[in-house]
PDB file of C-alpha atoms and ligand atoms in Angstrom:
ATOM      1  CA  UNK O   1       2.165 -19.744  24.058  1.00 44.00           C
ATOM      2  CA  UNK O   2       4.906 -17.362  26.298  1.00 50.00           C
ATOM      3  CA  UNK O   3       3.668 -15.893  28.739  1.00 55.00           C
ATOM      4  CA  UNK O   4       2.708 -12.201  28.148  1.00 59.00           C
ATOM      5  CA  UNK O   5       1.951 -13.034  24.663  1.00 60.00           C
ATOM      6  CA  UNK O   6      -1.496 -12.217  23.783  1.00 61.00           C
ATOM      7  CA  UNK O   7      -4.045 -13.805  21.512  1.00 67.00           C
ATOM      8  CA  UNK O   8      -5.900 -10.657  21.758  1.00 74.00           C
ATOM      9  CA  UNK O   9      -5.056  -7.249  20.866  1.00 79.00           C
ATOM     10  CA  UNK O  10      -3.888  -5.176  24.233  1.00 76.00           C
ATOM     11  CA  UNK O  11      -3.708  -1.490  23.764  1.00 78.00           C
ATOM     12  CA  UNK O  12      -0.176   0.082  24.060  1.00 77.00           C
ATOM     13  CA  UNK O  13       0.553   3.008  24.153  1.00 66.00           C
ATOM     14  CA  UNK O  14       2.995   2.819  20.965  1.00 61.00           C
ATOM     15  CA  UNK O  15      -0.084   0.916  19.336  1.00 61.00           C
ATOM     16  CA  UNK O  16      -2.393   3.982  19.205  1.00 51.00           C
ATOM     17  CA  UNK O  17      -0.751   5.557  15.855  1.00 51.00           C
ATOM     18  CA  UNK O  18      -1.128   2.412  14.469  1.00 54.00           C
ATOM     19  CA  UNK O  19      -4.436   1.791  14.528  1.00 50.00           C
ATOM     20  CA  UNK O  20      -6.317   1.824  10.882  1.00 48.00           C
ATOM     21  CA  UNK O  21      -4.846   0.779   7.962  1.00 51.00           C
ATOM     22  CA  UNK O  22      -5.123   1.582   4.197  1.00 54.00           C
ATOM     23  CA  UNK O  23      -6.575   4.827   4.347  1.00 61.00           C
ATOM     24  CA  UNK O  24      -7.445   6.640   0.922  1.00 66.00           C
ATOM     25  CA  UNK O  25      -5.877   9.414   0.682  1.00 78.00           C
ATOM     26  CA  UNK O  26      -2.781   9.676   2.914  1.00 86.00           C
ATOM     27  CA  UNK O  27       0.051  12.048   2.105  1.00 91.00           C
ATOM     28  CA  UNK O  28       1.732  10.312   0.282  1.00 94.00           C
ATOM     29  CA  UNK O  29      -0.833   9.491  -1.874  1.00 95.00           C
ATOM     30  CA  UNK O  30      -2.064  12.709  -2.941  1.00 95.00           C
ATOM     31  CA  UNK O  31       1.227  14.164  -3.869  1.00 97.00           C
ATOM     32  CA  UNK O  32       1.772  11.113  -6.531  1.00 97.00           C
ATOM     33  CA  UNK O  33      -1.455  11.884  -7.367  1.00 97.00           C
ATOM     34  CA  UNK O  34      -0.636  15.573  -7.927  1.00 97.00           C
ATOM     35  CA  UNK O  35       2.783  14.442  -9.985  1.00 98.00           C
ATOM     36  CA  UNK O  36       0.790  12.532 -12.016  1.00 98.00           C
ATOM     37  CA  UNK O  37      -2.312  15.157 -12.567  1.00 97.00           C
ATOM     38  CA  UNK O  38       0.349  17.965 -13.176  1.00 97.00           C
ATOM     39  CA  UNK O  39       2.139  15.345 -16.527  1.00 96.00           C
ATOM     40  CA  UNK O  40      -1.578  15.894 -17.813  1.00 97.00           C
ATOM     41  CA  UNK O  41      -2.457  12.408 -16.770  1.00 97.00           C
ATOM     42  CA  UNK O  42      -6.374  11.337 -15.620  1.00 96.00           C
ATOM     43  CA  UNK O  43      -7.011   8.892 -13.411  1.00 97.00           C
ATOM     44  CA  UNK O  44      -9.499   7.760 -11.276  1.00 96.00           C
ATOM     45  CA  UNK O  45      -9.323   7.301  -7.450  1.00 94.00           C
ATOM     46  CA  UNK O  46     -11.410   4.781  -4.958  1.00 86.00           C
ATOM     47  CA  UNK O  47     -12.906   1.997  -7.374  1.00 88.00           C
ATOM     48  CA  UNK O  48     -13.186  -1.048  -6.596  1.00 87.00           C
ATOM     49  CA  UNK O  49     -12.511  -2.777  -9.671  1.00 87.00           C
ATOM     50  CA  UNK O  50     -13.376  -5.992  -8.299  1.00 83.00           C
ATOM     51  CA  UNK O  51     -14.053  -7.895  -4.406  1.00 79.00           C
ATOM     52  CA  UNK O  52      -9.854  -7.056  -2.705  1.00 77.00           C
ATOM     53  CA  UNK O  53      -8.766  -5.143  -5.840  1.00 85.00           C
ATOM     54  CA  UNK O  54      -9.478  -1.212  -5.050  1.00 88.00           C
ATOM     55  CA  UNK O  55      -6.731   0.496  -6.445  1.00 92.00           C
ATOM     56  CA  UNK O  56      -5.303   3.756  -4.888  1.00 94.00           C
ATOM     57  CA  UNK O  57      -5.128   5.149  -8.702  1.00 96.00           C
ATOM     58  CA  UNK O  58      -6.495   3.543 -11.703  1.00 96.00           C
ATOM     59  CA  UNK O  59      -6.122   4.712 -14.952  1.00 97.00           C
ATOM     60  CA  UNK O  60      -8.898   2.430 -16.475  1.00 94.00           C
ATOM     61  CA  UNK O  61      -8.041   2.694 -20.322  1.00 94.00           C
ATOM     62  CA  UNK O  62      -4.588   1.588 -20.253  1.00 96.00           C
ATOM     63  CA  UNK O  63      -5.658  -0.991 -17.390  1.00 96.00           C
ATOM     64  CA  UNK O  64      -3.213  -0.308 -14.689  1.00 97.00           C
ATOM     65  CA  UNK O  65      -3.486  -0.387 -11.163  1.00 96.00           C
ATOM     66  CA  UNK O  66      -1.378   1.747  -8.589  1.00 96.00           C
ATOM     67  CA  UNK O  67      -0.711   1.117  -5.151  1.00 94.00           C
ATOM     68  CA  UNK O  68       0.288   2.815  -2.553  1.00 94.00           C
ATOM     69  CA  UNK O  69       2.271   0.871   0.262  1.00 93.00           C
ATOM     70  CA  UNK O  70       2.183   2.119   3.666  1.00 91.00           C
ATOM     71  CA  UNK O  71       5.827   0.791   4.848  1.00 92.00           C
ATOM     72  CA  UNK O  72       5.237   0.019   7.982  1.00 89.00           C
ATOM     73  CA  UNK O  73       1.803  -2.122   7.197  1.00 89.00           C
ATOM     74  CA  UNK O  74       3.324  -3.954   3.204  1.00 89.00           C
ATOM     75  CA  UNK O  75       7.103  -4.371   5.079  1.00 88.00           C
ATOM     76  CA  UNK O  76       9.012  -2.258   2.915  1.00 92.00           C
ATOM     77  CA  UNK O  77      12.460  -3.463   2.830  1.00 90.00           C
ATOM     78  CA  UNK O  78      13.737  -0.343   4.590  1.00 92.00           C
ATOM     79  CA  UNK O  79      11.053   0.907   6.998  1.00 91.00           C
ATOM     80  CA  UNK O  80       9.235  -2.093   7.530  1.00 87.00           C
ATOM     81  CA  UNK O  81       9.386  -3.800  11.152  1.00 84.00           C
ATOM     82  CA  UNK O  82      11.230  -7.060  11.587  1.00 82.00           C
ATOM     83  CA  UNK O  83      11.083  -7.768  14.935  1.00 85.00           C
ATOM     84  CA  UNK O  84       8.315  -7.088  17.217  1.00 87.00           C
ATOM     85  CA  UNK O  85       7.911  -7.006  21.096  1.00 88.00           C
ATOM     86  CA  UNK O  86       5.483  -6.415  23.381  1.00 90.00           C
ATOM     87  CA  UNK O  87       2.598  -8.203  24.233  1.00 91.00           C
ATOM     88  CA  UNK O  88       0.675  -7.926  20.504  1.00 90.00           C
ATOM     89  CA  UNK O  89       4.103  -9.327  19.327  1.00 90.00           C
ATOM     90  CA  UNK O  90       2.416 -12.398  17.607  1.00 91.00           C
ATOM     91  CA  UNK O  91      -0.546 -10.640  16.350  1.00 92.00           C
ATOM     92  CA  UNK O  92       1.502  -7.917  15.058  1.00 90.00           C
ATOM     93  CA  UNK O  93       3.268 -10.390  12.828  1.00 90.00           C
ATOM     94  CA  UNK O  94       0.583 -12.473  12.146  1.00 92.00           C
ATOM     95  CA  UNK O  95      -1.642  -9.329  10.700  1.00 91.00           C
ATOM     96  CA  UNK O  96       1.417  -8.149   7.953  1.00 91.00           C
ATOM     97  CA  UNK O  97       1.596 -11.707   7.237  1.00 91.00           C
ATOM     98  CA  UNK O  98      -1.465 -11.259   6.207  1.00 92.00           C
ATOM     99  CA  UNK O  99      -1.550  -7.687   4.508  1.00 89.00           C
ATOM    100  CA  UNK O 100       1.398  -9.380   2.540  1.00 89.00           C
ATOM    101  CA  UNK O 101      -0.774 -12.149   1.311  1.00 92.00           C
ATOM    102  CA  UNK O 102      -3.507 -10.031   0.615  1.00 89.00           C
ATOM    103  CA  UNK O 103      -1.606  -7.636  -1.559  1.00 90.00           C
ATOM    104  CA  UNK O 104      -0.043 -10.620  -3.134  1.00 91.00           C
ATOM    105  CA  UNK O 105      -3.364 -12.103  -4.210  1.00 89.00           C
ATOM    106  CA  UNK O 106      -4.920  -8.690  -5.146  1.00 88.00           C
ATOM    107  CA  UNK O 107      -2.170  -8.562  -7.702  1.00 91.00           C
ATOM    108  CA  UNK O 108      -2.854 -11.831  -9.168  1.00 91.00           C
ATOM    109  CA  UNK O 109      -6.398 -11.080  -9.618  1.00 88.00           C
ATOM    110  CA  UNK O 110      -5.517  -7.642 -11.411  1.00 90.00           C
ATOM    111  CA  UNK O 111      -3.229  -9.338 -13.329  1.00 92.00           C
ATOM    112  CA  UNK O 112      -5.716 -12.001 -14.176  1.00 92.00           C
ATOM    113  CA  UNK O 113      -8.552  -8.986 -15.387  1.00 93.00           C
ATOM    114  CA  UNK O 114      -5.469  -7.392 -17.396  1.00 95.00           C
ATOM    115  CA  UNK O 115      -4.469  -4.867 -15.093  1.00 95.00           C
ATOM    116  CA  UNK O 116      -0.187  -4.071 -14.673  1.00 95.00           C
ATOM    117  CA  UNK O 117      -0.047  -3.699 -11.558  1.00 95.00           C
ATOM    118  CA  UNK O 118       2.864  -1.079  -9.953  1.00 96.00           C
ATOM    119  CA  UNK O 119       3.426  -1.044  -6.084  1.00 96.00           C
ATOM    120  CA  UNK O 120       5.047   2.172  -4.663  1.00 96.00           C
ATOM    121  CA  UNK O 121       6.352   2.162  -1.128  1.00 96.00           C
ATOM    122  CA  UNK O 122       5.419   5.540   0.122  1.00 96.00           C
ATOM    123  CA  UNK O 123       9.130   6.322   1.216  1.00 96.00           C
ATOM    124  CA  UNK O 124       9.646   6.102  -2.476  1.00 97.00           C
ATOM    125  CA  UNK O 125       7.042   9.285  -3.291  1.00 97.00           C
ATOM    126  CA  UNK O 126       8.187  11.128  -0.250  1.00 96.00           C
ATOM    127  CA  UNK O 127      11.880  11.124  -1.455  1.00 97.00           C
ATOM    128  CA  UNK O 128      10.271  12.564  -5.149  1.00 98.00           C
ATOM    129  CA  UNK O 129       6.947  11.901  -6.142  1.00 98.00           C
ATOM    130  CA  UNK O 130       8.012  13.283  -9.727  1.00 98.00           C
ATOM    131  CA  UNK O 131      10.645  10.282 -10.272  1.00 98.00           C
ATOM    132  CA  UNK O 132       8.163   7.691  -9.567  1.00 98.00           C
ATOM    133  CA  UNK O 133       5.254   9.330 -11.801  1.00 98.00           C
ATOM    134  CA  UNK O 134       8.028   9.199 -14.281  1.00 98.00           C
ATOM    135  CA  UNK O 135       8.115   5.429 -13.783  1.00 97.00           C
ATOM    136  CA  UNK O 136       4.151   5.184 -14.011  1.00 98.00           C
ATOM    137  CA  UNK O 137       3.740   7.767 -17.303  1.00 97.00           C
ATOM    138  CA  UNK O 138       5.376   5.178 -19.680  1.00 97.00           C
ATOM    139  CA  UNK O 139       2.881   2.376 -19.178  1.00 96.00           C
ATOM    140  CA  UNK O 140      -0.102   4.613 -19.002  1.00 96.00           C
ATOM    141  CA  UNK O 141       0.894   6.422 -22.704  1.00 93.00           C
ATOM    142  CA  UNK O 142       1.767   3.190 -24.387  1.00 79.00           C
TER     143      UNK O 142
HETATM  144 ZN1   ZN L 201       9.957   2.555   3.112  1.00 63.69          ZN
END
């Protein structure tokens, strides 16, 4: 292990925004939400459907899950981080590791109970949350 590397988390102060993950609902969140409540669809908001499957929205008759991907924690392919210094450099990397296997296996288990699952990157529904509620309507009228 380098020196200066911890195996421990050491606060920072860049680290202090960071701290928490997944929250229900962020910003972003609630205007998809909105987009898709104002197309005159229903959903439902905070279930945990089953043990690492809680869907940010779920519309539970057409069985599809949506999530809601922080950039910075799910590594979107524009925002995420790539690189990280400091001294939480390893943790850092080892945690979205992590949050990237998690989501992966949540999405195997929806898809295993018959859930589609869509991801949106939040970037996504703060450039137009209309155009991706437009994406979702289609496979929640079927
Ligand atoms: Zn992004």
């Amino acid at each position: 292990v380098a020196e200066g590397i911890a195996q421990t988390w050491v606060a920072t102060a860049r680290g202090r925004h960071l701290a928490g993950r997944r929250k229900t609902g962020t910003v972003p969140e609630l205007a998809l939400r909105k987009a898709l409540y104002a197309m005159g669809l229903r959903y439902r908001v905070g279930c945990r459907v089953a043990p690492g499957f809680r869907p940010d929205v779920l519309f539970t008759r057409a069985r599809v899950a949506i999530f809601v991907d922080g950039c910075f924690w799910h590594g979107c392919p524009d925002h995420g981080r790539k690189v990280f210094q400091g001294p939480n450099q390893r943790l850092w990397e080892a945690k979205l590791l992590r949050n990237r296997r998690n989501d992966a296996k949540a999405d195997a288990n929806a898809r295993d109970m018959g859930f589609a699952v869509v991801r949106v990157w939040e970037c996504e529904i703060r450039r137009s949350p209309e155009v991706v509620a437009r994406r979702i309507e289609p496979l929640v009228r079927k």
